[in-house]
Amino acid sequence: MAYDEELAERIRDLIEPGPDVTEKKMFGGLAFLIGGNMAVAASRQGGLLVRVDPAEGDALIDGDSVAPMIMGGREMNGWLRVTSAALPDDTTLREWVDRGVGYARSLPAKR
């Protein structure tokens, strides 16, 4: 399954463009990077992948629409999977995008 192109466009509309913002196809989805650090992605499995402060990740998990990202059978600390159903409007999507972008901006830029 390919990533949701409509969701990718909604994300694109919410991220302020700049020289440090790039898009890259990763893991079958479309990732949005800030300074080379992935912030959010339209997932090939549907929904959104969001990078968050690992210290805050557990508090955001609700076990239904927000869950830890699992890769290779293991939970990825600081990465969340948000279902499409949990992103009904741009206000909700903006909250998640802003969270991911904010965390990615707090990290040192990759060269």
PDB file of C-alpha atoms in Angstrom:
ATOM      1  CA  MET A   1       0.000   0.000   0.000  1.00  0.00           C
ATOM      2  CA  ALA A   2       1.314   3.428  -0.916  1.00  0.00           C
ATOM      3  CA  TYR A   3       1.149   6.338   1.512  1.00  0.00           C
ATOM      4  CA  ASP A   4      -1.926   8.573   1.614  1.00  0.00           C
ATOM      5  CA  GLU A   5      -1.113  11.376  -0.831  1.00  0.00           C
ATOM      6  CA  GLU A   6      -3.971  13.514   0.468  1.00  0.00           C
ATOM      7  CA  LEU A   7      -2.551  13.297   3.984  1.00  0.00           C
ATOM      8  CA  ALA A   8       0.913  14.157   2.651  1.00  0.00           C
ATOM      9  CA  GLU A   9      -0.530  17.266   0.991  1.00  0.00           C
ATOM     10  CA  ARG A  10      -2.289  18.265   4.219  1.00  0.00           C
ATOM     11  CA  ILE A  11       1.026  17.910   6.082  1.00  0.00           C
ATOM     12  CA  ARG A  12       2.852  19.884   3.399  1.00  0.00           C
ATOM     13  CA  ASP A  13       0.338  22.715   3.792  1.00  0.00           C
ATOM     14  CA  LEU A  14       0.974  22.867   7.545  1.00  0.00           C
ATOM     15  CA  ILE A  15       4.774  22.861   7.566  1.00  0.00           C
ATOM     16  CA  GLU A  16       6.305  26.262   7.008  1.00  0.00           C
ATOM     17  CA  PRO A  17       8.706  25.940   4.074  1.00  0.00           C
ATOM     18  CA  GLY A  18      12.340  26.757   4.602  1.00  0.00           C
ATOM     19  CA  PRO A  19      15.825  25.697   3.604  1.00  0.00           C
ATOM     20  CA  ASP A  20      15.932  23.152   6.429  1.00  0.00           C
ATOM     21  CA  VAL A  21      12.658  21.447   5.383  1.00  0.00           C
ATOM     22  CA  THR A  22      12.881  18.478   3.022  1.00  0.00           C
ATOM     23  CA  GLU A  23      10.689  15.605   1.915  1.00  0.00           C
ATOM     24  CA  LYS A  24      11.986  12.103   1.431  1.00  0.00           C
ATOM     25  CA  LYS A  25      10.391   8.786   0.604  1.00  0.00           C
ATOM     26  CA  MET A  26      11.207   6.480   3.502  1.00  0.00           C
ATOM     27  CA  PHE A  27       9.817   3.153   4.686  1.00  0.00           C
ATOM     28  CA  GLY A  28       7.228   3.229   1.887  1.00  0.00           C
ATOM     29  CA  GLY A  29       5.848   6.557   3.127  1.00  0.00           C
ATOM     30  CA  LEU A  30       6.672  10.225   2.660  1.00  0.00           C
ATOM     31  CA  ALA A  31       8.721  11.754   5.471  1.00  0.00           C
ATOM     32  CA  PHE A  32       9.105  15.434   6.265  1.00  0.00           C
ATOM     33  CA  LEU A  33      12.511  16.267   7.685  1.00  0.00           C
ATOM     34  CA  ILE A  34      13.682  19.334   9.569  1.00  0.00           C
ATOM     35  CA  GLY A  35      17.432  19.822   9.470  1.00  0.00           C
ATOM     36  CA  GLY A  36      17.752  16.218   8.336  1.00  0.00           C
ATOM     37  CA  ASN A  37      15.745  14.896  11.307  1.00  0.00           C
ATOM     38  CA  MET A  38      12.444  13.213  10.550  1.00  0.00           C
ATOM     39  CA  ALA A  39       9.538  15.089  12.131  1.00  0.00           C
ATOM     40  CA  VAL A  40       6.431  13.429  10.670  1.00  0.00           C
ATOM     41  CA  ALA A  41       5.554  11.086   7.842  1.00  0.00           C
ATOM     42  CA  ALA A  42       2.519   9.974   5.897  1.00  0.00           C
ATOM     43  CA  SER A  43       2.764   6.247   6.559  1.00  0.00           C
ATOM     44  CA  ARG A  44       2.350   3.511   3.966  1.00  0.00           C
ATOM     45  CA  GLN A  45       0.185   1.737   6.544  1.00  0.00           C
ATOM     46  CA  GLY A  46      -2.110   4.744   6.749  1.00  0.00           C
ATOM     47  CA  GLY A  47      -2.086   7.552   9.227  1.00  0.00           C
ATOM     48  CA  LEU A  48       0.810   9.532  10.534  1.00  0.00           C
ATOM     49  CA  LEU A  49       4.170   8.729  12.071  1.00  0.00           C
ATOM     50  CA  VAL A  50       5.262  11.420  14.520  1.00  0.00           C
ATOM     51  CA  ARG A  51       8.595  11.895  16.236  1.00  0.00           C
ATOM     52  CA  VAL A  52       8.190  13.123  19.796  1.00  0.00           C
ATOM     53  CA  ASP A  53      10.339  13.694  22.842  1.00  0.00           C
ATOM     54  CA  PRO A  54      10.852  10.156  24.204  1.00  0.00           C
ATOM     55  CA  ALA A  55      10.129  11.445  27.715  1.00  0.00           C
ATOM     56  CA  GLU A  56       6.645  12.559  26.589  1.00  0.00           C
ATOM     57  CA  GLY A  57       5.751   9.668  24.288  1.00  0.00           C
ATOM     58  CA  ASP A  58       4.090   7.362  26.822  1.00  0.00           C
ATOM     59  CA  ALA A  59       1.690  10.102  27.960  1.00  0.00           C
ATOM     60  CA  LEU A  60       0.444  10.556  24.386  1.00  0.00           C
ATOM     61  CA  ILE A  61      -0.353   6.882  23.785  1.00  0.00           C
ATOM     62  CA  ASP A  62      -4.030   6.043  24.155  1.00  0.00           C
ATOM     63  CA  GLY A  63      -3.867   2.428  22.986  1.00  0.00           C
ATOM     64  CA  ASP A  64      -6.447   3.034  20.287  1.00  0.00           C
ATOM     65  CA  SER A  65      -5.687   5.873  17.883  1.00  0.00           C
ATOM     66  CA  VAL A  66      -2.173   6.662  19.125  1.00  0.00           C
ATOM     67  CA  ALA A  67       0.271   3.803  19.609  1.00  0.00           C
ATOM     68  CA  PRO A  68       4.018   3.287  19.700  1.00  0.00           C
ATOM     69  CA  MET A  69       5.629   2.749  16.312  1.00  0.00           C
ATOM     70  CA  ILE A  70       6.807  -0.832  15.891  1.00  0.00           C
ATOM     71  CA  MET A  71       9.650  -1.542  13.482  1.00  0.00           C
ATOM     72  CA  GLY A  72      11.279  -4.903  13.024  1.00  0.00           C
ATOM     73  CA  GLY A  73       9.218  -6.270  15.895  1.00  0.00           C
ATOM     74  CA  ARG A  74      10.425  -3.729  18.433  1.00  0.00           C
ATOM     75  CA  GLU A  75       8.911  -0.582  19.834  1.00  0.00           C
ATOM     76  CA  MET A  76      10.622   2.615  18.706  1.00  0.00           C
ATOM     77  CA  ASN A  77      10.948   4.970  21.684  1.00  0.00           C
ATOM     78  CA  GLY A  78       9.992   8.527  20.721  1.00  0.00           C
ATOM     79  CA  TRP A  79       8.000   7.508  17.645  1.00  0.00           C
ATOM     80  CA  LEU A  80       4.214   7.315  17.533  1.00  0.00           C
ATOM     81  CA  ARG A  81       1.712   6.011  15.006  1.00  0.00           C
ATOM     82  CA  VAL A  82      -1.481   8.091  14.789  1.00  0.00           C
ATOM     83  CA  THR A  83      -4.382   6.534  12.897  1.00  0.00           C
ATOM     84  CA  SER A  84      -6.143   8.352  10.081  1.00  0.00           C
ATOM     85  CA  ALA A  85      -9.349   8.303  12.132  1.00  0.00           C
ATOM     86  CA  ALA A  86      -7.580  10.418  14.773  1.00  0.00           C
ATOM     87  CA  LEU A  87      -6.835  13.122  12.161  1.00  0.00           C
ATOM     88  CA  PRO A  88     -10.335  14.258  11.156  1.00  0.00           C
ATOM     89  CA  ASP A  89      -9.457  17.897  10.557  1.00  0.00           C
ATOM     90  CA  ASP A  90      -6.512  20.194  10.014  1.00  0.00           C
ATOM     91  CA  THR A  91      -6.658  21.515  13.590  1.00  0.00           C
ATOM     92  CA  THR A  92      -5.971  18.052  14.994  1.00  0.00           C
ATOM     93  CA  LEU A  93      -3.406  17.287  12.319  1.00  0.00           C
ATOM     94  CA  ARG A  94      -1.650  20.596  13.039  1.00  0.00           C
ATOM     95  CA  GLU A  95      -1.254  19.645  16.714  1.00  0.00           C
ATOM     96  CA  TRP A  96       0.583  16.458  15.723  1.00  0.00           C
ATOM     97  CA  VAL A  97       2.620  18.102  12.962  1.00  0.00           C
ATOM     98  CA  ASP A  98       3.634  20.956  15.274  1.00  0.00           C
ATOM     99  CA  ARG A  99       4.645  18.434  17.943  1.00  0.00           C
ATOM    100  CA  GLY A 100       6.853  16.524  15.488  1.00  0.00           C
ATOM    101  CA  VAL A 101       8.340  19.649  13.898  1.00  0.00           C
ATOM    102  CA  GLY A 102       9.012  21.196  17.307  1.00  0.00           C
ATOM    103  CA  TYR A 103      10.881  18.131  18.492  1.00  0.00           C
ATOM    104  CA  ALA A 104      12.856  17.784  15.252  1.00  0.00           C
ATOM    105  CA  ARG A 105      13.872  21.468  15.503  1.00  0.00           C
ATOM    106  CA  SER A 106      15.186  20.840  19.021  1.00  0.00           C
ATOM    107  CA  LEU A 107      17.695  18.296  17.683  1.00  0.00           C
ATOM    108  CA  PRO A 108      21.071  19.168  16.167  1.00  0.00           C
ATOM    109  CA  ALA A 109      20.855  19.408  12.377  1.00  0.00           C
ATOM    110  CA  LYS A 110      22.347  16.509  10.471  1.00  0.00           C
ATOM    111  CA  ARG A 111      24.904  17.316   7.831  1.00  0.00           C
TER     112      ARG A 111
END
